[in-house]
Amino acid sequence: MKRFSRVNLLLLLAVLLLAVVPLAFGLGSGEEPFSGADAVAEQAIVDDHPDYQPWFSPIYEPPSAELESALFALQAALGAGLLGYYFGVARTRQRQRDAASRQWQGQRDAASRQRG
Amino acid sequence: MHIAEGYLPPEQAAAWFVVSAPFVVHGSRALVRQVRADPDSKLLLGAAGAFTFALSALKIPSVTGSSSHPTGTGLGAVLFRPPVMSVLGGIVLLFQALLLAHGGLSTLGANVFSMAIVGPWVAYGSYTMVRRVGGGLDPAVFAAATLGSLATYSVTVAQLALAFPDPMSGIVGALAKFGGIFAVTQIPLAISEGLLTVLVVRLLGRTSGDDLRRLGLLRPAAEVRA
């Protein structure tokens, strides 16, 4: 494997490891292990300031946790999809450019051989 | 880093809107200018937005036993400068506030300030500093994405501590409390975000060298040969 791909693979592995290690070692805490930090902060506010009343509520709330995670998945899929599309287009362009410059070089070499 | 809907006192929520608004207005102008001046970069601009969109949806478990998400704003900040990211990040936050009940409209100003303004600026500053002292592209991008992500969460901590000082220990105690919830959780995630952003920039170097040269991330070919 070339060095470029090897480094990329290592980067991906490191990201996976960083996510898997807390799970594998069971570091989850509280009633719901690995709940979102946003929700934990919200709970901390409610605990320490019982008199605080949120003065505005979400206009739309996904009716269930399943639908909420579906929408999150949709968000990730749209982002990843567009990113993948970009790399597809960019790679094809790069290849066409390479092919064009090779062809140009080939013609130049042939022309200089004729002259010589 | 999403402050939930209604979880900032009205005056403070309004104040964060006032603080963020000029950045977003300036950012929209910068975005329009970017697209006009360099139409070829439109697709890459979309890709940078897509990166934020995807990454900020990923909840990843962390060593503190809770989970949180990367911000993904470092890439766009390095490629297109921070003002552009204030718009792209703002769009992501608006989407999450409207459809996912994540964050909120009343707290949008505060969340835009942390994720779409401070994060990208810290990212860009870190990138510039590492490059200036002679650091390579990969280390500079890593520093940008990692520190930008941490900065975003630190701002959230400060915003919440200001709004909800601890009943016993005041703002300092609240800083420690919310810092434990957000900032510590974010350390491994910020590192992940840094690594992922480096990966994307490495791939961009292969497929989009011309774009990176035009945006100033890679040196022009002539200079390299000299």
Short mmCIF file of C-alpha atoms in Angstrom, two decimals:
data_model
loop_
_atom_site.label_atom_id
_atom_site.label_comp_id
_atom_site.label_asym_id
_atom_site.label_seq_id
_atom_site.Cartn_x
_atom_site.Cartn_y
_atom_site.Cartn_z
CA MET A 1 0.00 0.00 0.00
CA LYS A 2 1.23 3.46 -0.81
CA ARG A 3 2.14 5.80 2.02
CA PHE A 4 -0.73 8.16 1.17
CA SER A 5 -3.37 5.45 1.60
CA ARG A 6 -1.65 4.00 4.65
CA VAL A 7 -1.74 7.32 6.49
CA ASN A 8 -5.40 7.85 5.52
CA LEU A 9 -6.30 4.41 6.83
CA LEU A 10 -4.48 5.10 10.10
CA LEU A 11 -6.38 8.39 10.49
CA LEU A 12 -9.69 6.55 10.07
CA LEU A 13 -8.64 3.82 12.50
CA ALA A 14 -7.68 6.41 15.12
CA VAL A 15 -11.11 8.07 14.80
CA LEU A 16 -12.85 4.71 15.17
CA LEU A 17 -10.70 3.83 18.17
CA LEU A 18 -11.50 7.14 19.90
CA ALA A 19 -15.21 6.37 19.54
CA VAL A 20 -15.08 2.68 20.41
CA VAL A 21 -12.81 2.82 23.47
CA PRO A 22 -15.34 4.60 25.76
CA LEU A 23 -17.98 2.05 24.74
CA ALA A 24 -15.71 -0.98 25.06
CA PHE A 25 -14.55 0.05 28.53
CA GLY A 26 -18.13 0.75 29.62
CA LEU A 27 -17.40 4.31 30.65
CA GLY A 28 -21.07 5.25 30.35
CA SER A 29 -22.46 6.93 33.46
CA GLY A 30 -25.79 7.98 34.86
CA GLU A 31 -29.24 6.56 34.24
CA GLU A 32 -28.80 6.63 30.51
CA PRO A 33 -25.15 5.92 29.65
CA PHE A 34 -23.77 8.07 26.84
CA SER A 35 -26.69 10.47 26.75
CA GLY A 36 -26.03 13.70 24.89
CA ALA A 37 -23.98 16.39 26.64
CA ASP A 38 -26.62 18.93 25.56
CA ALA A 39 -29.27 17.01 27.51
CA VAL A 40 -26.94 16.58 30.50
CA ALA A 41 -26.40 20.35 30.61
CA GLU A 42 -30.14 20.94 30.36
CA GLN A 43 -30.67 18.58 33.30
CA ALA A 44 -27.99 20.36 35.34
CA ILE A 45 -29.81 23.66 34.81
CA VAL A 46 -33.14 22.14 35.85
CA ASP A 47 -31.53 20.57 38.96
CA ASP A 48 -29.80 23.73 40.19
CA HIS A 49 -32.41 26.27 39.14
CA PRO A 50 -35.76 24.55 39.78
CA ASP A 51 -37.54 27.87 39.47
CA TYR A 52 -36.32 28.54 35.92
CA GLN A 53 -39.08 28.20 33.36
CA PRO A 54 -38.04 27.79 29.71
CA TRP A 55 -39.92 30.65 28.11
CA PHE A 56 -40.00 29.31 24.59
CA SER A 57 -40.62 25.78 23.35
CA PRO A 58 -39.67 24.16 20.06
CA ILE A 59 -42.12 24.87 17.25
CA TYR A 60 -41.80 21.33 15.98
CA GLU A 61 -40.59 18.36 17.93
CA PRO A 62 -40.06 14.92 16.36
CA PRO A 63 -42.86 12.80 17.88
CA SER A 64 -40.58 9.93 18.95
CA ALA A 65 -36.91 9.19 19.61
CA GLU A 66 -36.94 6.94 16.54
CA LEU A 67 -38.09 9.72 14.27
CA GLU A 68 -35.58 12.08 15.83
CA SER A 69 -32.73 9.69 15.10
CA ALA A 70 -34.13 9.20 11.60
CA LEU A 71 -33.86 12.94 11.01
CA PHE A 72 -30.32 12.96 12.39
CA ALA A 73 -29.46 10.07 10.08
CA LEU A 74 -30.98 12.02 7.20
CA GLN A 75 -28.82 15.01 8.06
CA ALA A 76 -25.66 12.90 8.16
CA ALA A 77 -26.64 11.09 4.95
CA LEU A 78 -27.29 14.32 3.05
CA GLY A 79 -23.97 15.76 4.18
CA ALA A 80 -21.99 12.61 3.45
CA GLY A 81 -23.80 12.16 0.13
CA LEU A 82 -22.94 15.64 -1.08
CA LEU A 83 -19.33 15.23 0.09
CA GLY A 84 -19.09 11.92 -1.79
CA TYR A 85 -20.56 13.54 -4.91
CA TYR A 86 -17.96 16.28 -4.68
CA PHE A 87 -15.08 13.80 -4.50
CA GLY A 88 -16.51 11.84 -7.41
CA VAL A 89 -16.68 14.93 -9.60
CA ALA A 90 -13.28 16.25 -8.48
CA ARG A 91 -11.56 12.93 -9.08
CA THR A 92 -13.01 12.56 -12.56
CA ARG A 93 -11.94 16.09 -13.45
CA GLN A 94 -8.44 15.41 -12.16
CA ARG A 95 -8.18 12.26 -14.29
CA GLN A 96 -9.37 14.05 -17.40
CA ARG A 97 -6.83 16.81 -16.82
CA ASP A 98 -4.06 14.23 -16.39
CA ALA A 99 -5.12 12.43 -19.56
CA ALA A 100 -5.27 15.70 -21.51
CA SER A 101 -1.81 16.78 -20.40
CA ARG A 102 -0.36 13.33 -21.25
CA GLN A 103 -1.89 13.56 -24.70
CA TRP A 104 -0.51 17.05 -25.17
CA GLN A 105 2.94 15.88 -24.08
CA GLY A 106 2.71 12.91 -26.48
CA GLN A 107 1.94 15.20 -29.42
CA ARG A 108 4.80 17.52 -28.48
CA ASP A 109 7.24 14.61 -28.30
CA ALA A 110 6.09 13.32 -31.70
CA ALA A 111 6.48 16.78 -33.23
CA SER A 112 10.02 17.18 -31.87
CA ARG A 113 10.95 13.70 -33.19
CA GLN A 114 9.75 14.69 -36.70
CA ARG A 115 11.78 17.87 -36.56
CA GLY A 116 14.82 15.99 -35.31
CA MET B 1 -22.97 22.79 22.29
CA HIS B 2 -26.64 23.33 21.47
CA ILE B 3 -28.29 25.41 24.15
CA ALA B 4 -31.85 24.09 24.24
CA GLU B 5 -34.87 26.15 23.19
CA GLY B 6 -35.87 28.59 25.91
CA TYR B 7 -32.86 27.82 28.10
CA LEU B 8 -31.37 31.31 28.06
CA PRO B 9 -33.09 34.23 29.80
CA PRO B 10 -34.79 36.42 27.15
CA GLU B 11 -32.40 39.39 27.60
CA GLN B 12 -29.32 37.20 27.16
CA ALA B 13 -30.83 35.34 24.21
CA ALA B 14 -31.50 38.71 22.57
CA ALA B 15 -28.00 39.96 23.39
CA TRP B 16 -26.41 36.98 21.60
CA PHE B 17 -28.52 37.73 18.54
CA VAL B 18 -27.22 41.30 18.57
CA VAL B 19 -23.64 40.05 18.88
CA SER B 20 -23.97 37.42 16.13
CA ALA B 21 -26.00 39.37 13.58
CA PRO B 22 -23.18 41.56 12.20
CA PHE B 23 -20.97 38.51 11.67
CA VAL B 24 -23.69 36.70 9.76
CA VAL B 25 -24.52 39.76 7.63
CA HIS B 26 -20.85 40.30 6.85
CA GLY B 27 -20.54 36.55 6.21
CA SER B 28 -23.39 36.54 3.67
CA ARG B 29 -21.68 39.32 1.75
CA ALA B 30 -18.38 37.42 1.87
CA LEU B 31 -20.18 34.31 0.61
CA VAL B 32 -21.73 36.15 -2.34
CA ARG B 33 -18.37 37.76 -3.16
CA GLN B 34 -16.63 34.38 -3.01
CA VAL B 35 -19.11 32.78 -5.41
CA ARG B 36 -18.93 35.73 -7.84
CA ALA B 37 -15.16 36.06 -7.78
CA ASP B 38 -14.47 32.36 -8.06
CA PRO B 39 -17.46 30.44 -9.49
CA ASP B 40 -15.29 27.31 -9.82
CA SER B 41 -15.12 27.06 -6.05
CA LYS B 42 -18.90 26.69 -5.71
CA LEU B 43 -18.81 22.91 -5.58
CA LEU B 44 -16.05 22.91 -2.97
CA LEU B 45 -18.04 25.45 -0.96
CA GLY B 46 -20.95 23.01 -1.03
CA ALA B 47 -18.63 20.23 0.09
CA ALA B 48 -17.40 22.31 3.05
CA GLY B 49 -21.02 22.96 4.04
CA ALA B 50 -21.82 19.27 3.63
CA PHE B 51 -18.92 18.39 5.92
CA THR B 52 -20.36 20.55 8.71
CA PHE B 53 -23.82 19.20 8.04
CA ALA B 54 -22.70 15.58 8.31
CA LEU B 55 -20.31 15.95 11.24
CA SER B 56 -22.63 17.98 13.44
CA ALA B 57 -25.22 15.19 13.18
CA LEU B 58 -22.86 12.53 14.51
CA LYS B 59 -23.20 11.91 18.23
CA ILE B 60 -20.06 10.13 19.34
CA PRO B 61 -19.48 8.59 22.79
CA SER B 62 -16.74 10.12 24.87
CA VAL B 63 -14.64 9.17 27.90
CA THR B 64 -16.84 11.16 30.28
CA GLY B 65 -19.70 8.70 29.75
CA SER B 66 -21.83 11.08 27.75
CA SER B 67 -21.77 11.71 24.04
CA SER B 68 -21.44 14.80 21.95
CA HIS B 69 -20.84 15.80 18.37
CA PRO B 70 -18.10 17.43 16.29
CA THR B 71 -18.82 20.77 14.62
CA GLY B 72 -17.09 20.35 11.28
CA THR B 73 -16.57 24.09 10.84
CA GLY B 74 -12.76 23.96 10.77
CA LEU B 75 -12.56 22.74 7.17
CA GLY B 76 -14.61 25.58 5.71
CA ALA B 77 -12.86 28.15 7.91
CA VAL B 78 -9.46 27.11 6.57
CA LEU B 79 -10.65 26.84 2.95
CA PHE B 80 -12.93 29.87 2.67
CA ARG B 81 -12.17 32.04 5.74
CA PRO B 82 -14.36 32.31 8.84
CA PRO B 83 -17.01 34.80 7.60
CA VAL B 84 -18.31 32.28 5.07
CA MET B 85 -18.68 29.70 7.83
CA SER B 86 -20.88 32.00 9.91
CA VAL B 87 -23.49 31.52 7.18
CA LEU B 88 -22.95 27.81 6.52
CA GLY B 89 -22.83 27.00 10.25
CA GLY B 90 -25.90 29.16 10.83
CA ILE B 91 -27.84 27.20 8.20
CA VAL B 92 -26.94 23.92 9.91
CA LEU B 93 -28.04 25.27 13.30
CA LEU B 94 -31.30 26.59 11.85
CA PHE B 95 -32.05 23.20 10.29
CA GLN B 96 -31.44 21.47 13.63
CA ALA B 97 -33.53 24.01 15.52
CA LEU B 98 -36.50 23.76 13.14
CA LEU B 99 -36.63 20.06 12.36
CA LEU B 100 -34.80 18.25 15.14
CA ALA B 101 -35.80 20.34 18.20
CA HIS B 102 -32.05 20.44 18.77
CA GLY B 103 -30.87 23.83 19.89
CA GLY B 104 -33.59 26.37 19.28
CA LEU B 105 -34.77 29.55 17.61
CA SER B 106 -34.58 31.59 20.81
CA THR B 107 -31.02 30.35 21.44
CA LEU B 108 -29.96 30.51 17.78
CA GLY B 109 -27.98 33.71 18.33
CA ALA B 110 -25.96 32.14 21.14
CA ASN B 111 -25.41 28.87 19.26
CA VAL B 112 -24.39 30.68 16.07
CA PHE B 113 -21.89 32.67 18.11
CA SER B 114 -20.21 29.54 19.50
CA MET B 115 -20.33 27.20 16.50
CA ALA B 116 -20.44 29.47 13.46
CA ILE B 117 -18.35 32.44 14.65
CA VAL B 118 -15.88 31.69 17.46
CA GLY B 119 -15.13 28.12 16.34
CA PRO B 120 -14.25 29.10 12.74
CA TRP B 121 -12.20 32.13 13.84
CA VAL B 122 -10.19 30.10 16.36
CA ALA B 123 -9.73 27.43 13.68
CA TYR B 124 -8.51 29.96 11.15
CA GLY B 125 -6.21 31.64 13.69
CA SER B 126 -4.70 28.31 14.72
CA TYR B 127 -4.17 27.34 11.09
CA THR B 128 -2.45 30.64 10.31
CA MET B 129 -0.19 30.43 13.36
CA VAL B 130 0.98 26.89 12.63
CA ARG B 131 1.65 27.77 8.98
CA ARG B 132 3.51 30.93 9.96
CA VAL B 133 5.93 29.06 12.22
CA GLY B 134 6.63 26.72 9.32
CA GLY B 135 4.20 23.89 10.12
CA GLY B 136 2.96 21.71 7.28
CA LEU B 137 -0.57 21.62 5.89
CA ASP B 138 -1.67 18.53 7.84
CA PRO B 139 -0.57 19.72 11.32
CA ALA B 140 -2.05 23.15 10.66
CA VAL B 141 -5.40 21.67 9.62
CA PHE B 142 -5.37 19.35 12.63
CA ALA B 143 -4.75 22.26 15.01
CA ALA B 144 -7.46 24.31 13.30
CA ALA B 145 -10.22 21.71 13.50
CA THR B 146 -9.32 20.50 17.00
CA LEU B 147 -8.93 23.90 18.65
CA GLY B 148 -11.91 25.33 16.77
CA SER B 149 -14.12 22.54 18.08
CA LEU B 150 -12.86 23.00 21.65
CA ALA B 151 -13.36 26.76 21.40
CA THR B 152 -16.97 26.29 20.31
CA TYR B 153 -17.73 24.17 23.34
CA SER B 154 -15.85 26.52 25.68
CA VAL B 155 -18.03 29.38 24.49
CA THR B 156 -21.16 27.33 25.22
CA VAL B 157 -19.79 26.70 28.72
CA ALA B 158 -19.26 30.43 29.28
CA GLN B 159 -22.71 31.29 27.90
CA LEU B 160 -24.43 28.83 30.22
CA ALA B 161 -22.32 29.88 33.23
CA LEU B 162 -23.29 33.52 32.63
CA ALA B 163 -26.96 32.62 32.37
CA PHE B 164 -27.05 30.09 35.19
CA PRO B 165 -24.49 30.90 37.90
CA ASP B 166 -24.22 28.15 40.49
CA PRO B 167 -26.50 28.89 43.51
CA MET B 168 -23.54 28.29 45.86
CA SER B 169 -20.35 29.05 43.96
CA GLY B 170 -21.56 31.57 41.40
CA ILE B 171 -20.25 31.94 37.87
CA VAL B 172 -16.90 30.29 38.63
CA GLY B 173 -18.63 27.21 40.00
CA ALA B 174 -20.95 27.14 37.00
CA LEU B 175 -17.96 27.39 34.64
CA ALA B 176 -16.46 24.30 36.29
CA LYS B 177 -19.78 22.45 36.21
CA PHE B 178 -20.65 23.12 32.57
CA GLY B 179 -16.97 22.79 31.65
CA GLY B 180 -17.04 19.26 33.03
CA ILE B 181 -20.13 18.48 30.98
CA PHE B 182 -19.03 19.98 27.66
CA ALA B 183 -15.35 20.80 27.44
CA VAL B 184 -13.94 17.57 28.90
CA THR B 185 -16.36 15.47 26.86
CA GLN B 186 -15.28 17.31 23.77
CA ILE B 187 -11.52 16.68 24.05
CA PRO B 188 -11.48 13.23 22.39
CA LEU B 189 -14.15 14.37 19.93
CA ALA B 190 -12.13 17.42 19.00
CA ILE B 191 -9.18 15.14 18.28
CA SER B 192 -11.43 12.93 16.12
CA GLU B 193 -12.66 16.01 14.32
CA GLY B 194 -9.07 17.13 13.74
CA LEU B 195 -8.11 13.75 12.29
CA LEU B 196 -11.19 13.60 10.03
CA THR B 197 -10.57 17.10 8.74
CA VAL B 198 -6.94 16.22 7.98
CA LEU B 199 -8.19 13.16 6.08
CA VAL B 200 -10.54 15.27 3.97
CA VAL B 201 -7.83 17.86 3.22
CA ARG B 202 -5.40 15.09 2.21
CA LEU B 203 -7.98 13.73 -0.21
CA LEU B 204 -8.66 17.25 -1.49
CA GLY B 205 -4.93 17.62 -2.14
CA ARG B 206 -5.18 14.63 -4.48
CA THR B 207 -8.38 15.55 -6.30
CA SER B 208 -8.54 19.32 -6.09
CA GLY B 209 -4.98 20.62 -6.07
CA ASP B 210 -5.93 23.54 -8.32
CA ASP B 211 -8.66 24.65 -5.91
CA LEU B 212 -6.34 24.41 -2.91
CA ARG B 213 -3.67 26.43 -4.74
CA ARG B 214 -6.21 29.07 -5.69
CA LEU B 215 -7.45 29.25 -2.09
CA GLY B 216 -3.89 29.55 -0.84
CA LEU B 217 -3.61 26.23 1.04
CA LEU B 218 -1.04 24.83 -1.35
CA ARG B 219 1.71 26.90 -2.88
CA PRO B 220 1.44 27.72 -6.58
CA ALA B 221 3.24 25.14 -8.73
CA ALA B 222 5.86 27.64 -9.94
CA GLU B 223 6.92 28.47 -6.40
CA VAL B 224 7.30 24.81 -5.52
CA ARG B 225 9.70 24.26 -8.41
CA ALA B 226 11.77 27.32 -7.57
#
